[in-house]
Structure formats: C-alpha cells, structure tokens
Coordinates of C-alpha atoms in Angstrom, one line a residue:
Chain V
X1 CA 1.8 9.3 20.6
X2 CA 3.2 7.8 17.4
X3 CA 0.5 8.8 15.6
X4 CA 1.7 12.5 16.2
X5 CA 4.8 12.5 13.8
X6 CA 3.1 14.4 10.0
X7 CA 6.5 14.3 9.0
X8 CA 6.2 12.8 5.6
X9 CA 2.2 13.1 5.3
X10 CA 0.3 14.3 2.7
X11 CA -3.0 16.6 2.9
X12 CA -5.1 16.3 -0.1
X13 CA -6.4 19.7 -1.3
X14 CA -6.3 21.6 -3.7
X15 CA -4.9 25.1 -3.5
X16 CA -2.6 26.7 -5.4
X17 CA 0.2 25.2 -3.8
X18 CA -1.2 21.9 -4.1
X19 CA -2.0 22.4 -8.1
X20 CA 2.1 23.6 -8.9
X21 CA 4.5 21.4 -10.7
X22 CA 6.3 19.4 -7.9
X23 CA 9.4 20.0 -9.8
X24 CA 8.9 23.2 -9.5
X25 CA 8.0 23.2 -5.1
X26 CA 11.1 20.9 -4.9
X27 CA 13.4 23.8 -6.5
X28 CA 11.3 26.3 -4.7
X29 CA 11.8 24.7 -1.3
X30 CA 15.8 24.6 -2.3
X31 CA 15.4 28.6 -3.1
X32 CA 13.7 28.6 0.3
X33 CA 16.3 26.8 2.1
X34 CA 18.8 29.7 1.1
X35 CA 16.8 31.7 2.1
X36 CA 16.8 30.9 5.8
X37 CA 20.4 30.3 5.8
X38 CA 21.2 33.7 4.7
X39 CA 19.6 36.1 7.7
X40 CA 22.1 36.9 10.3
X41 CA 19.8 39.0 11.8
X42 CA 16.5 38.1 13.5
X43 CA 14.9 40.3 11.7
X44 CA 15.3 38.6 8.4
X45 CA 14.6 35.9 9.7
X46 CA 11.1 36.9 10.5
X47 CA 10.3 38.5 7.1
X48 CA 11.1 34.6 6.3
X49 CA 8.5 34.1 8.7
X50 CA 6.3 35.8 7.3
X51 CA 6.9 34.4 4.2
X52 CA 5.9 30.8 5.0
X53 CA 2.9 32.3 7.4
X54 CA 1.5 33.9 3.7
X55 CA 2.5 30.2 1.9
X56 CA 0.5 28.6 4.8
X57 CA -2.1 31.2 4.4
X58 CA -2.3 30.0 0.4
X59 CA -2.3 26.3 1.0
X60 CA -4.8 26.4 3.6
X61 CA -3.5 24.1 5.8
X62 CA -3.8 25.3 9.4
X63 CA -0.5 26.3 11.1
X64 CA -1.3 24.0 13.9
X65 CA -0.1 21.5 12.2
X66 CA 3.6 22.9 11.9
X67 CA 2.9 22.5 16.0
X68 CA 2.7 19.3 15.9
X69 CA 5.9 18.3 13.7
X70 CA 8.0 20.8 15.4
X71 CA 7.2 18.9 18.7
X72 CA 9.8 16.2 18.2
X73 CA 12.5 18.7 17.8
X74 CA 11.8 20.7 20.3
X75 CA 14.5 19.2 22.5
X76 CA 17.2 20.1 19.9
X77 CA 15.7 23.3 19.8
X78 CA 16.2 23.7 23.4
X79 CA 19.3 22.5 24.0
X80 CA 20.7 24.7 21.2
X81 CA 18.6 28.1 22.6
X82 CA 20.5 26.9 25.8
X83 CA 24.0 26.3 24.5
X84 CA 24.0 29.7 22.4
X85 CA 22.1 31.7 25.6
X86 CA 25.2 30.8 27.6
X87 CA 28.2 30.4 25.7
X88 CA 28.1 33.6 23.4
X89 CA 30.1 36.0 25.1
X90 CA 29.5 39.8 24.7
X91 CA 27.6 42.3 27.1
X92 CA 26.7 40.4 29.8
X93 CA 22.9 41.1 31.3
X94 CA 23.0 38.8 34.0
X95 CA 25.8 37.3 35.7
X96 CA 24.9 34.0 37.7
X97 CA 28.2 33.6 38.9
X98 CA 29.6 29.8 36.9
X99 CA 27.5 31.2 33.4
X100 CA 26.5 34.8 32.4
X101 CA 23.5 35.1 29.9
X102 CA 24.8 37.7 27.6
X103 CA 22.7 40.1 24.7
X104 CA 24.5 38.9 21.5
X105 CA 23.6 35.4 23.2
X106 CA 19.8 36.3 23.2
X107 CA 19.8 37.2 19.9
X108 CA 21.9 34.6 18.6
X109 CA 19.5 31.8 20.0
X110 CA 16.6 33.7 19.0
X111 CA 18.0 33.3 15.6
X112 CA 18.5 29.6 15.7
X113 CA 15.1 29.1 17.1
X114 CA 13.6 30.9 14.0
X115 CA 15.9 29.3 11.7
X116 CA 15.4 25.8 12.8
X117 CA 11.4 26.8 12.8
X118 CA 11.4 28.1 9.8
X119 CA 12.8 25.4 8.1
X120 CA 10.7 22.6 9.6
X121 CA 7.9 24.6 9.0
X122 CA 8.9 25.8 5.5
X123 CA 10.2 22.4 4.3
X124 CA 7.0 20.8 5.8
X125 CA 4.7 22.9 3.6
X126 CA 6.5 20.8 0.6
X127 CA 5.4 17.4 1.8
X128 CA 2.0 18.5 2.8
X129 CA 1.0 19.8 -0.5
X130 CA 2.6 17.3 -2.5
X131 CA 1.8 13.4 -2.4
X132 CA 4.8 11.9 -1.7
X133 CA 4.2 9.8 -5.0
X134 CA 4.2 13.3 -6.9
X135 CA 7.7 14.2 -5.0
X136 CA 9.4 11.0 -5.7
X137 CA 8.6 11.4 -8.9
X138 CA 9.6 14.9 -9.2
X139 CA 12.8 13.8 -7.5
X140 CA 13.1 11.2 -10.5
X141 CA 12.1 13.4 -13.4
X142 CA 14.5 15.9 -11.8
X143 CA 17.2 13.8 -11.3
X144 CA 17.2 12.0 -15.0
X145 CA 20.2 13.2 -16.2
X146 CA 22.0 12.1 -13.0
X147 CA 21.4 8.3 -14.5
X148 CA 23.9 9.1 -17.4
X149 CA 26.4 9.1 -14.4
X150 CA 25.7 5.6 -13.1
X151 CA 23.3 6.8 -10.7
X152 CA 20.2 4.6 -10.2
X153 CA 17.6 7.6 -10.0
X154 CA 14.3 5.3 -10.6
X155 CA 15.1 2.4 -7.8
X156 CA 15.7 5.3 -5.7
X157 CA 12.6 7.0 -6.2
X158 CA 10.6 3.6 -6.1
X159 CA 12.5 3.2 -2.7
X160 CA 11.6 6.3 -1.5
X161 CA 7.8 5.7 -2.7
X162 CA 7.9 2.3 -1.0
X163 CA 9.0 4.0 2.2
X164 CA 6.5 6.7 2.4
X165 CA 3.6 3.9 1.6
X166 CA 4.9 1.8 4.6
X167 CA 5.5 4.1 6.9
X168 CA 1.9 4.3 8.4
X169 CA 1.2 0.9 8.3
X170 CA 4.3 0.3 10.3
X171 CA 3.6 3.2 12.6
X172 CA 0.3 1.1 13.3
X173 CA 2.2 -2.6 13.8
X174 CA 4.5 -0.3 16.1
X175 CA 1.3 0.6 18.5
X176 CA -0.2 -3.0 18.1
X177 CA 3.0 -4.3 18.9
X178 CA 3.8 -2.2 22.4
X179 CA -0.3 -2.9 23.2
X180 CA 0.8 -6.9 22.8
X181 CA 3.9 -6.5 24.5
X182 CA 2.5 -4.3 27.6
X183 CA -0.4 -6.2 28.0
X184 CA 2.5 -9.5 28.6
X185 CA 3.5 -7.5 31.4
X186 CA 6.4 -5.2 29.3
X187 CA 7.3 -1.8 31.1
X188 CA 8.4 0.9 28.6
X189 CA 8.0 3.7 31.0
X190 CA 10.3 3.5 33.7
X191 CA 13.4 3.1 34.3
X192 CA 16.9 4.7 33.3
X193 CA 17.9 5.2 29.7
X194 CA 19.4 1.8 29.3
X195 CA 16.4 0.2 30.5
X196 CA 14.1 2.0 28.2
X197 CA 16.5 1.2 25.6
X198 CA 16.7 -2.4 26.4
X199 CA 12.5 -2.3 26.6
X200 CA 12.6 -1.6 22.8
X201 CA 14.1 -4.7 22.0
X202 CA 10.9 -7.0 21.9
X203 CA 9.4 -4.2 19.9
X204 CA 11.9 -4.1 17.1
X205 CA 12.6 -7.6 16.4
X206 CA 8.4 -8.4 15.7
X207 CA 8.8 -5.1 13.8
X208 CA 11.7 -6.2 11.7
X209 CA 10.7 -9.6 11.5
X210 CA 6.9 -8.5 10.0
X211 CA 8.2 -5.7 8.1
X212 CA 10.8 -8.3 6.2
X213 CA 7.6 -10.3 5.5
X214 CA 5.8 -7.7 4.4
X215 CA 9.2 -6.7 1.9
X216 CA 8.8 -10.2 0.5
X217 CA 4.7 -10.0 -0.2
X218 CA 5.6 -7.0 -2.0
X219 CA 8.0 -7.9 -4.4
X220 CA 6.0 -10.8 -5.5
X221 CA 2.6 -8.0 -5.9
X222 CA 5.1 -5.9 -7.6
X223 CA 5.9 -8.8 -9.9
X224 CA 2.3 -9.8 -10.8
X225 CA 1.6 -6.6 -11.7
X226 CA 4.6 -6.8 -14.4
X227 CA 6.9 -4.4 -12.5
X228 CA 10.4 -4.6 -14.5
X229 CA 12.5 -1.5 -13.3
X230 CA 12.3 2.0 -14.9
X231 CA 13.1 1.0 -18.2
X232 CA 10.2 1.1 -20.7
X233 CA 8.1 2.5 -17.8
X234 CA 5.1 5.1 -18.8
X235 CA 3.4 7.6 -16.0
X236 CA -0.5 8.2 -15.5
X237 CA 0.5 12.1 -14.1
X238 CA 2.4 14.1 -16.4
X239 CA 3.9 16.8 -15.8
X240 CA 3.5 20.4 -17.6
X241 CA 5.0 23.5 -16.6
X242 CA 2.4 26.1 -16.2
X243 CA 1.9 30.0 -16.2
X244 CA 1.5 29.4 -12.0
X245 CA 4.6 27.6 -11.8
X246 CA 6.4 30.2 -13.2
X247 CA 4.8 33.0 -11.0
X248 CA 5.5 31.7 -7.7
X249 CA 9.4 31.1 -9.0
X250 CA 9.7 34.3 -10.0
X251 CA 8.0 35.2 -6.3
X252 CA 10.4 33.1 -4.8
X253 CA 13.2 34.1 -6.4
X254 CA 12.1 37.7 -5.3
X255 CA 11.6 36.7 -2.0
X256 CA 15.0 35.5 -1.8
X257 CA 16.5 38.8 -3.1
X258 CA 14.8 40.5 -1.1
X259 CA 16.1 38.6 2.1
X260 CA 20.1 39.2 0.7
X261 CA 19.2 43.0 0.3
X262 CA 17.5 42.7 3.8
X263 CA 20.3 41.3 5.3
X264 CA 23.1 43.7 3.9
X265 CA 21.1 46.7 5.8
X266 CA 20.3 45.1 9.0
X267 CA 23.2 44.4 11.2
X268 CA 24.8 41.0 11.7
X269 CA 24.1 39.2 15.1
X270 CA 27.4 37.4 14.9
X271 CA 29.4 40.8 14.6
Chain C
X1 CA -8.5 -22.7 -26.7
X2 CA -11.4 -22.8 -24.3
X3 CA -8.9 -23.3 -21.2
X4 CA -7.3 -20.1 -19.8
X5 CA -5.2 -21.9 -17.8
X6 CA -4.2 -25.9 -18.5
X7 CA -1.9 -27.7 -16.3
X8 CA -0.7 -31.6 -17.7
X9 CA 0.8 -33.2 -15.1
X10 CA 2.4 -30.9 -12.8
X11 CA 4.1 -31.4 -10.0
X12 CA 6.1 -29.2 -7.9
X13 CA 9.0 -29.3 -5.4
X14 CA 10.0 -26.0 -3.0
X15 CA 13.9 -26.5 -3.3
X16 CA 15.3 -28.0 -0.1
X17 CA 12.1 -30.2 0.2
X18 CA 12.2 -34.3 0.0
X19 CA 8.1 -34.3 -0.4
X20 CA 6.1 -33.0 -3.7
X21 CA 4.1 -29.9 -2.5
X22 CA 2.0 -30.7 -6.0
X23 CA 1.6 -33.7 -6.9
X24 CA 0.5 -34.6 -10.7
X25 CA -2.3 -31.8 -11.0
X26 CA -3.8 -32.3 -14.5
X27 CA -6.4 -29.1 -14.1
X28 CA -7.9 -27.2 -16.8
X29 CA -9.8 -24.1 -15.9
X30 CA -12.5 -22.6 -18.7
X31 CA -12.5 -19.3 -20.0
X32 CA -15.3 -17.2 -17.9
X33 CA -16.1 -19.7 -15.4
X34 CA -16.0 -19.4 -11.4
X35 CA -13.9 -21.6 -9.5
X36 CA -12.9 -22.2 -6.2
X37 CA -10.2 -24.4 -5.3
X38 CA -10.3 -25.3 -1.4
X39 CA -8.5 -27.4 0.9
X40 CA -6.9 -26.4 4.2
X41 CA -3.7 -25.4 5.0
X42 CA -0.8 -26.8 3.4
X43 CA -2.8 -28.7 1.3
X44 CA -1.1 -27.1 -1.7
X45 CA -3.6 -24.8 -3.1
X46 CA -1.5 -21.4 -2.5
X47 CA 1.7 -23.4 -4.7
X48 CA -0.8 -24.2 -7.0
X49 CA -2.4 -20.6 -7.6
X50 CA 1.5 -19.0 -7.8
X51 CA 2.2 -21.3 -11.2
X52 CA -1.0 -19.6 -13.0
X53 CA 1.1 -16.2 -13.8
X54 CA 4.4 -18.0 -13.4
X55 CA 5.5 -16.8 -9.9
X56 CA 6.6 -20.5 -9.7
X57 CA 7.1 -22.6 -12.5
X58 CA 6.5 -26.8 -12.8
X59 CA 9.4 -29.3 -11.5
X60 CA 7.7 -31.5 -13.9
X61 CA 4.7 -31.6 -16.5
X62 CA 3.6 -28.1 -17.5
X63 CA 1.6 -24.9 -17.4
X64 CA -0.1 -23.1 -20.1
X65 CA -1.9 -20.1 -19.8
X66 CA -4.1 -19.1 -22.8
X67 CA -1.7 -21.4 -24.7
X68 CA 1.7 -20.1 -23.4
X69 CA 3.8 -22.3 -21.5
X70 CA 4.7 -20.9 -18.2
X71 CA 8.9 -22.0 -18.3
X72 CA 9.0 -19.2 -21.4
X73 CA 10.8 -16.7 -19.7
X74 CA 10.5 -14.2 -22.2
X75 CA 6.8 -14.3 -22.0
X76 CA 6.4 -13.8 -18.7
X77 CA 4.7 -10.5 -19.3
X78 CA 2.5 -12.3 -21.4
X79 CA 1.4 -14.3 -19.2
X80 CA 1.3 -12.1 -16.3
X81 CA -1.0 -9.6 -17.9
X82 CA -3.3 -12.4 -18.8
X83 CA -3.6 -13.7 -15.4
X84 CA -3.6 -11.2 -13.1
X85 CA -3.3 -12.2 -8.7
X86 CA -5.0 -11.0 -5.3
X87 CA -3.0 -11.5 -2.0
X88 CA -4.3 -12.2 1.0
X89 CA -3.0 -9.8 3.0
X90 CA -4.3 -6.2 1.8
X91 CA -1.7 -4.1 2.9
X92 CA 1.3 -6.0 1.5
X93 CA 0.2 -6.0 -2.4
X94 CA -0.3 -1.9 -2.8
X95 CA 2.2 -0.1 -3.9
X96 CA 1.6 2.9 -4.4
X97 CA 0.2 6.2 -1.6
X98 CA -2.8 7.0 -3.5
X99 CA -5.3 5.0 -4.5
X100 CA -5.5 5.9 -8.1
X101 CA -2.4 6.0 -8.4
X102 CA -1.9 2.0 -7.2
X103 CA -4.2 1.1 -9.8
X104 CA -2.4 2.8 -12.3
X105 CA 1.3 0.8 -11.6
X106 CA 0.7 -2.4 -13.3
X107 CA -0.6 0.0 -16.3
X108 CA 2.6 2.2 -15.9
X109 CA 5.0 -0.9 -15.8
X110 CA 3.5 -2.1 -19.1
X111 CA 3.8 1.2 -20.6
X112 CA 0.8 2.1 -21.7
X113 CA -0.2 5.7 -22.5
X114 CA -0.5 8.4 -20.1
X115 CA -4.0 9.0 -21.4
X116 CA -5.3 5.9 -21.4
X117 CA -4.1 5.4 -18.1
X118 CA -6.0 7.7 -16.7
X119 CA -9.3 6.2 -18.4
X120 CA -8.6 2.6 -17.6
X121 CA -7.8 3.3 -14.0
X122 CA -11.3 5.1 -13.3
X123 CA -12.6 2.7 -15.2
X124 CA -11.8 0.0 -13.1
X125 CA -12.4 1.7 -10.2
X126 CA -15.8 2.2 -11.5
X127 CA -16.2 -1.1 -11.6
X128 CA -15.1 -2.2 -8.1
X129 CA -17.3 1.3 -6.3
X130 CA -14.4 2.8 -4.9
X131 CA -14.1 5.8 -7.4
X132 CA -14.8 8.1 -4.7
X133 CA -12.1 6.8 -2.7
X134 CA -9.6 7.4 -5.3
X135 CA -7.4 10.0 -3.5
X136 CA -7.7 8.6 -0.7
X137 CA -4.0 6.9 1.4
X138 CA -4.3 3.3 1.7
X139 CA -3.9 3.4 5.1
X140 CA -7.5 5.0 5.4
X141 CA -9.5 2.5 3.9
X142 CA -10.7 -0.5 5.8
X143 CA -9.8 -4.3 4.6
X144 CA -12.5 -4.3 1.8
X145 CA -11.6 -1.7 0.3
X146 CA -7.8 -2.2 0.5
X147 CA -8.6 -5.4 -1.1
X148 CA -11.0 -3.9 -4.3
X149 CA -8.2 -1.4 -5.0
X150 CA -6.0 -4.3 -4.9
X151 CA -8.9 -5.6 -7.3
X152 CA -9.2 -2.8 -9.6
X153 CA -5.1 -2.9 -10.0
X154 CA -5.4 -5.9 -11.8
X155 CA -8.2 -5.1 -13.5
X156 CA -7.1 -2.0 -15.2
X157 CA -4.8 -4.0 -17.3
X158 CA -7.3 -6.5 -18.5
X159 CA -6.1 -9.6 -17.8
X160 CA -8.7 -12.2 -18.4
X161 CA -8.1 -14.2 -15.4
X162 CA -8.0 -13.0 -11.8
X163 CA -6.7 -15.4 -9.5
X164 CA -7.6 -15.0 -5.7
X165 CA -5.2 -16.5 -3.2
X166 CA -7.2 -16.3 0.0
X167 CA -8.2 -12.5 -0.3
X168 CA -10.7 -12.4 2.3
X169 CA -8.8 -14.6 5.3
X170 CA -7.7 -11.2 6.9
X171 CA -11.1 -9.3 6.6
X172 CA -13.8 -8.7 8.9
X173 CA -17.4 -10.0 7.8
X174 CA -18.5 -7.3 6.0
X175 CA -15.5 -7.1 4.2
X176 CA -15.2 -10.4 3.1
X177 CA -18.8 -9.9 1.9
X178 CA -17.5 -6.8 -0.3
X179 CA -14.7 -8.5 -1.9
X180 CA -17.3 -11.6 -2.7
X181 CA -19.5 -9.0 -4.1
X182 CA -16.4 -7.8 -6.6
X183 CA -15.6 -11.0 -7.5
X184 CA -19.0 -11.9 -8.6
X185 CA -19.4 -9.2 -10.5
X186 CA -16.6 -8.8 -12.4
X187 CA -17.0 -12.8 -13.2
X188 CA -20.7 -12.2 -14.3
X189 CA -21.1 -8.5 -16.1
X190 CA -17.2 -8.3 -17.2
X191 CA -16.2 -12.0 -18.4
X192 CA -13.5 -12.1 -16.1
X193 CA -12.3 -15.9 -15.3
X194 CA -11.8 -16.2 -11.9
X195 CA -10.2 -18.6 -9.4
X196 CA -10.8 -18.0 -6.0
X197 CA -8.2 -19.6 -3.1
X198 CA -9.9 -19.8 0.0
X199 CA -10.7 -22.4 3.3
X200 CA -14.0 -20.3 3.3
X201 CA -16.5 -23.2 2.8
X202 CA -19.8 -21.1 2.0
X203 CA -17.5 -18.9 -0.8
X204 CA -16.6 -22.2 -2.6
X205 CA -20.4 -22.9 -2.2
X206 CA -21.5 -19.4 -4.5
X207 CA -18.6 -20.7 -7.2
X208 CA -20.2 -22.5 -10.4
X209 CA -17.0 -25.4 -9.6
X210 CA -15.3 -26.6 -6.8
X211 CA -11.7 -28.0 -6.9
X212 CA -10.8 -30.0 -3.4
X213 CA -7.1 -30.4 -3.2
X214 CA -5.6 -32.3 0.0
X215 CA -1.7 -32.7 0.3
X216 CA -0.8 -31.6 -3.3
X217 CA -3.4 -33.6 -5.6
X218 CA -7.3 -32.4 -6.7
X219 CA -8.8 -35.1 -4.9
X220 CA -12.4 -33.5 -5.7
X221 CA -13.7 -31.6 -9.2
X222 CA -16.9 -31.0 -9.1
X223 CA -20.3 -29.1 -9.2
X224 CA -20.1 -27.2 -5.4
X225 CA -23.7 -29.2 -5.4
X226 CA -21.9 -32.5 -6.0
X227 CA -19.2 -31.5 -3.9
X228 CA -20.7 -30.5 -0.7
X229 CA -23.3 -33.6 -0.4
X230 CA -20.1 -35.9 0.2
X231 CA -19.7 -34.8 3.7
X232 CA -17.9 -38.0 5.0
X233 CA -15.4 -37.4 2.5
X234 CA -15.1 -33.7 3.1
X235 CA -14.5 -34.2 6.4
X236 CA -11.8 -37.2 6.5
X237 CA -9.7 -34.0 4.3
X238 CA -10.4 -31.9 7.5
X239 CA -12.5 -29.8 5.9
X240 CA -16.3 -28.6 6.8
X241 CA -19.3 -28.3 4.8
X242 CA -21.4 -24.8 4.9
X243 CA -23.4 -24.8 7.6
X244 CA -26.9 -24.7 5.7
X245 CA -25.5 -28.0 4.3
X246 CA -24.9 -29.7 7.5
X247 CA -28.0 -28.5 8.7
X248 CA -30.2 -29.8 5.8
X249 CA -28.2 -33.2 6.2
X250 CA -28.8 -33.3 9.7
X251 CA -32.6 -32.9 9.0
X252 CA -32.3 -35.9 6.5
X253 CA -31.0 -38.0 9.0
X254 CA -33.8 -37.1 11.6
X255 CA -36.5 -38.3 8.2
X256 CA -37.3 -34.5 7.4
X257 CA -37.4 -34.4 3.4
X258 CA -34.7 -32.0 2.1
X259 CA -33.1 -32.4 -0.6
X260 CA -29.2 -32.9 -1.1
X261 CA -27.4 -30.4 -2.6
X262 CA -28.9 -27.1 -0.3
X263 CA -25.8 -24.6 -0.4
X264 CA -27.4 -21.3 0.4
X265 CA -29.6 -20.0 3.4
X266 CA -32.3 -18.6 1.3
X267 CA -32.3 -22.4 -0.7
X268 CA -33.0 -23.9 2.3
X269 CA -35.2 -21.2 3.8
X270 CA -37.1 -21.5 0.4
X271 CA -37.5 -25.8 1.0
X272 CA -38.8 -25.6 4.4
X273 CA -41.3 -23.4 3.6
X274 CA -42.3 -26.1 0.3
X275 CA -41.9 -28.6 2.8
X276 CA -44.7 -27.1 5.8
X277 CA -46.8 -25.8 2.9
X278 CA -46.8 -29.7 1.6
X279 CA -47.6 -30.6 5.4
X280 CA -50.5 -28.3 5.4

C-alpha cells in the first residue's frame, strides 16, 4: 500500500520532456499552474486537460500512473465535490428537503474536480520527467541570486536532494517495521480513529529512531567524500539552454494565452 | 615514504569514556598492500579505521597519512582525498538518487571540472561493473551493488587508499562475494592500498596481512598464514579461524599430514588430493 505513493518518483526516459532544461519545466510548470487557476469555466478547464493529456502523450509515460497519485487525494477531492454540490445556491434540480443539489453547484464541483486533477496530474508530469537530483538543482541554479539576500539556496537544495534519496528507503523500513510490529501481535486495522492513531506510535518511534541513525551515517559519508557546503562546489550536469527549451516555452506561453482568451468568451461558473 | 598511513603511538579516548578505546597502536600500512584488520566487536578496529582520513583524530601520539599529520585541520581535504572510506551499511553512505550521479559528489565537492567529471565517474564505474546500472535509483540495486557504487564514489577521486569498515556485514552471500571481488581488483590491477575492517574470518584469510586487534591494541601482525595457524590464541580473543583451517587442524590432530598454514578450500582440496595420490 505504501508502495503506491509516485509522488516524488522519477521515470527514467528519454523523451522530449525528459531531454528539456529543468529550469526551464520548473518555469513551465509555474506557467502551467496559472493556467489552471485561470478557467472559471469547465470548459477551459478541459482544454487544460487536454493539454497535459498531449504532454503525457510526449513524455510517454502512461496516464495510469496519474491514477495512482491522484488516489490519495481522492478524499479531498470528494469532500470538496460534496461541499460545492450542496452549498452553491442557484437553480435548484433536486430538492431533498434539509439540502438541495443545485446546477451552478454541478458545475462549480465539476470545476474543482478538474482543477485539482489537473494540477496533480500536471505538476506530476514535472517530477516524473525530471530526476529529482536535476530539479533540486534547477531549484538552486534558479534560485542563485536569492543567496545575495541571505537565503541559504544550496543547503536547501542538498536538503531537498537528501529527502528525495531517503524517501524510499524509509518507505521500505515503514513496511518492515508494521511486518515486525504485526507479527508481535500489533493491530493497525481496527478500531476508532484514536486507536489507529495511537497504533502508529510503535511505528514512528523505530522509524525516527533509525532514520536519526541513518542522518548521522550520512554526514560522516558526506564528510569522507570531502563534502564542504556549496562554496567552491563544481557540477558533473550542466546545464544549456537549447533550441527545445525554447519551443515548448513559447508553446506554453501560447497555451496559456490561449486559456485567458478562452476564458473571456466562455461564461463564468461563479456568475 | 613507503607508508600511506603511519600511526606512532596512538591512542584514543571517545569523550565521556574513563577506558582507552585505542590503546598505543604503532601501525604502519604500505603503499599497495592488502590488509585486513580483524577482531570482534568493540575490539577497536572501527575507531581505529575513522583516524585514517581524520573522522577522529589521536588523544595522544599521531597519525600520518602519506606524510600529513591528521590534527592539520586545514588539510583535511588532503587527507581525505587520499584515503578515501566504505561504510558498512549501503544505504546510509549514498547520497545522491542516481547512480552516476553519487559517484560524481565527492568529484563535485572537490571541484573538479564538469568534463572530467563525467570521464572519471564512468571510469570508475567501469571499473567496479556497474556501468550499466548507472541511471539506475539506489533503492533498485541489491546490497552488492549499493556497496560498488559506494566503491566507485571513492574511486573516482583517486584516493590511493580505500579503507573498508565492515562493508559486507549487511550483505547476503553473494554480495559479500561481489564486494570481495571489487576490492581485489582494484588492489591488484589499479594499485589501490586497501584496508579492509571486517569479523569475516575467511576475508582476512584472501588479504596479503592480517592485523588482530583485541580491546584497543594490535595484539597480532602478521602473514594471514602465520596468523591463522595460532588457533589457541585466536580463539582466547573470541575469534574463529576459517573453517578450511580448522578443518586441516583437526586432521593434524587425528595424524593425517596437512600442512599448517591451509587458508583456502581449493588449498586444501589441492593437499588431499597430494596426500591420497602419496598413499597410492
């Protein structure tokens, strides 16, 4: 079940969208953000759609996938459909007597839904087609200037890096850990909320406890290997802009006006 | 200078402790040579391996490595890209989530050019087999490999020495036989010195010297030949001889004629078989 999560994980390849400057896909995916904040009309939302179905289409990775990180927000995704279903008033289509579902409702929650799908799935494509080692460092070349202002852009990146290296290897101590504590007689599954809660305890403290060992074994590797901070610090990738990075910002960029111009002709949702 | 590394009386004490966790270690370890340094747990070997690229640092006598005293601070690069280290446990020493990438930190932290980055770090994962692996997460590789990553990290920035602290204790058979493979190698076609840490009697038994250290002193430096025929003493340090050696010993007592100093299945194999051809 853990193993589920792709938040965060990386598919080698080599596509188009895997070969762009990560600099680049990290500005894209901002460009890409407005534009699924801007729609207020299903409509352009699903041009959006569309949009991210062709970039999927490109990087070849399946849209399954997006399935399977969009299942742990499903709930929010529910709970939202069913907040704006009933609470939007307008004309009402059915009348249960306490709530009322009402048209502007529908097609205010069926813009959520897309927008909050559209932006898992859209933001996803960025961390499945770039190693995160690429993005951190994207984020620090990026970011640079921002350590003129005090900000400590390199630790941050090498925390971020360190992060994304641990997180399946703590994702497996997390399953070897429940296997050790179930097979001592722990119950995880039932019981009410505080229960289940309270279940988690003997999992997090081995957890914390290994993965503080693991922090110290680390620092002492780093060490060896001559680690010193970001100063005086060279990189194996380099990074060059290329005639491809500039095509698929100027597509972007398109795409984005064209969702504006969309969305002053189609009528709002929100009135 | 002939030694790599050359300790003159050291001893060491963890802060906090009333007891010497090194106790006058006067070592010197030869450029190119293979040794092991065994003994079993808390017997000092792991506090003794972490003052070869300065992790730790003498309470009293001294460390030199290639000549450089190890209480310089501002040689600590120095010395660290001399003598480069192996962990035990593969996961907690890469850094990095791509394998090439891992091998290229140490490279990256001294600053060496993007170019020949890139040709040092297939280089040295040439060198260790695992160049077809080199996209590859870390979490997808088994132990072995994990560890000859870990391996080629070091590597790639040439350090002379490679010091081992107990790389295969968390490995399954087949890995531990991969890393012993690496090690042999790169001590044999590359010139690289290297001490291996380990418990692991028949590992100390392939080394060309074994160092026997029991509550913080070498109490044995020797040929792993000389070493491993002095079973009483080997086992008053709690420590066992290979197998093949007890075996052969074993056979001496019962009057069969095998020599001392068999270390190796195929040695003993090989005298047996002199031995029933004799009988014939």
């Amino acid at each position: 079940m853990l193993k589920d999560i792709t938040i965060g994980q990386y598919f080698a390849g080599d596509s188009l969208i895997h070969r762009l400057d990560p600099r680049i896909k990290l500005i894209l995916t901002m460009l890409y953000i407005a534009m699924v904040f801007i729609p207020t009309n299903p409509a352009g939302l699903i041009a959006v759609a569309l949009f991210v179905v062709a970039c999927y289409g490109v990087s070849g990775i399946s849209l399954s996938t997006v399935r399977r990180s969009l299942k742990p927000i499903l709930p929010i995704v529910v709970f939202t459909t069913i907040l704006n279903i009933f609470f939007i008033e307008g004309r009402v289509l059915v009348n249960l007597g306490f709530v009322q579902i009402t048209y502007e409702g529908l097609l205010v929650s069926a813009l959520m839904v897309l927008r909050i799908v559209c932006l898992i799935a859209g933001t996803s494509l960025l961390t499945y087609t770039t190693s995160p080692i690429a993005l951190t460092d994207a984020i620090e070349r990026l970011f640079a200037p921002m350590r003129r202002i005090g900000v400590p852009v390199h630790e941050l990146a090498m925390m971020m890096t360190i992060a994304l290296r641990f997180i399946p290897t703590l994702i497996e101590e997390t399953d070897k850990i429940m296997a050790a504590q179930k097979a001592r007689g722990a119950d995880m599954e039932s019981g009410g909320l505080v229960d289940r809660v309270r279940a988690l305890i003997p999992i997090l403290v081995p957890l914390f406890v290994s993965a503080f060992r693991r922090a110290l074994d680390l620092a002492t590797a780093m060490e060896c290997r001559c680690y010193r901070g970001g100063e005086g610090r060279t990189r194996m990738r380099q990074m060059q802009l290329m005639p491809r990075d500039m095509v698929a910002l100027v597509v972007t960029v398109a795409g984005l006006a064209g969702v504006i111009m969309l969305n002053g002709w189609l009528p709002s949702v929100y009135g | 200078m002939d030694n790599i590394i050359q300790t003159e009386g050291l001893s060491f004490r963890y802060e906090g402790s009333d007891t010497l966790a090194l106790n006058n270690i006067t070592l010197s370890i030869e450029r190119g040579s293979f040794v092991a340094v065994l003994g079993h747990n808390g017997s000092g070997k792991s506090t003794l391996a972490k003052h070869f690229n300065a992790i730790l640092t003498p309470t009293e006598g001294s460390c030199h490595i290639d000549g450089i005293d190890t209480r310089e601070q501002d040689r600590l690069y120095d010395i660290r890209r001399r003598v480069g280290m192996v962990f035990q446990n593969p996961d907690n020493q890469i850094v990095a989530t791509l394998v090439e990438e891992d091998v290229a930190f140490g490279l990256e932290n001294l600053g060496v050019e993007p170019q020949e980055i890139r040709r040092r770090v297939d280089q040295a994962l040439e060198v260790v087999g695992m160049e077809a692996f080199k996209l590859h997460a870390p979490h997808q590789l088994s132990g072995g490999q994990k560890q000859r990553v870990a391996i080629a990290g070091v590597l790639a920035m040439r350090t002379e020495c490679i010091v081992f602290d107990e790389p295969t204790a968390m490995l399954d058979p087949r890995g531990r036989a991969e890393v012993m493979e690496a090690m042999k190698h790169l001590n044999r076609n590359h010139g690289v010195t290297v001490v291996l840490i380990t418990h692991f009697m028949d590992e100390a038994a392939q080394c060309d010297r074994v160092v026997v250290m029991d509550s913080g002193s070498v109490v044995l430096d020797d040929s792993p030949e000389r070493v491993f025929t002095q079973i009483g003493a080997l086992r008053s340090l709690g420590l066992d001889v290979p197998q093949v050696t007890e075996f052969a010993d074993l056979m001496r007592r019962s009057g069969i004629n095998l020599p001392e100093g068999i270390l190796t299945e195929e040695a003993c194999v090989a005298e047996i078989e002199k031995l029933l051809t004799a009988r014939q």
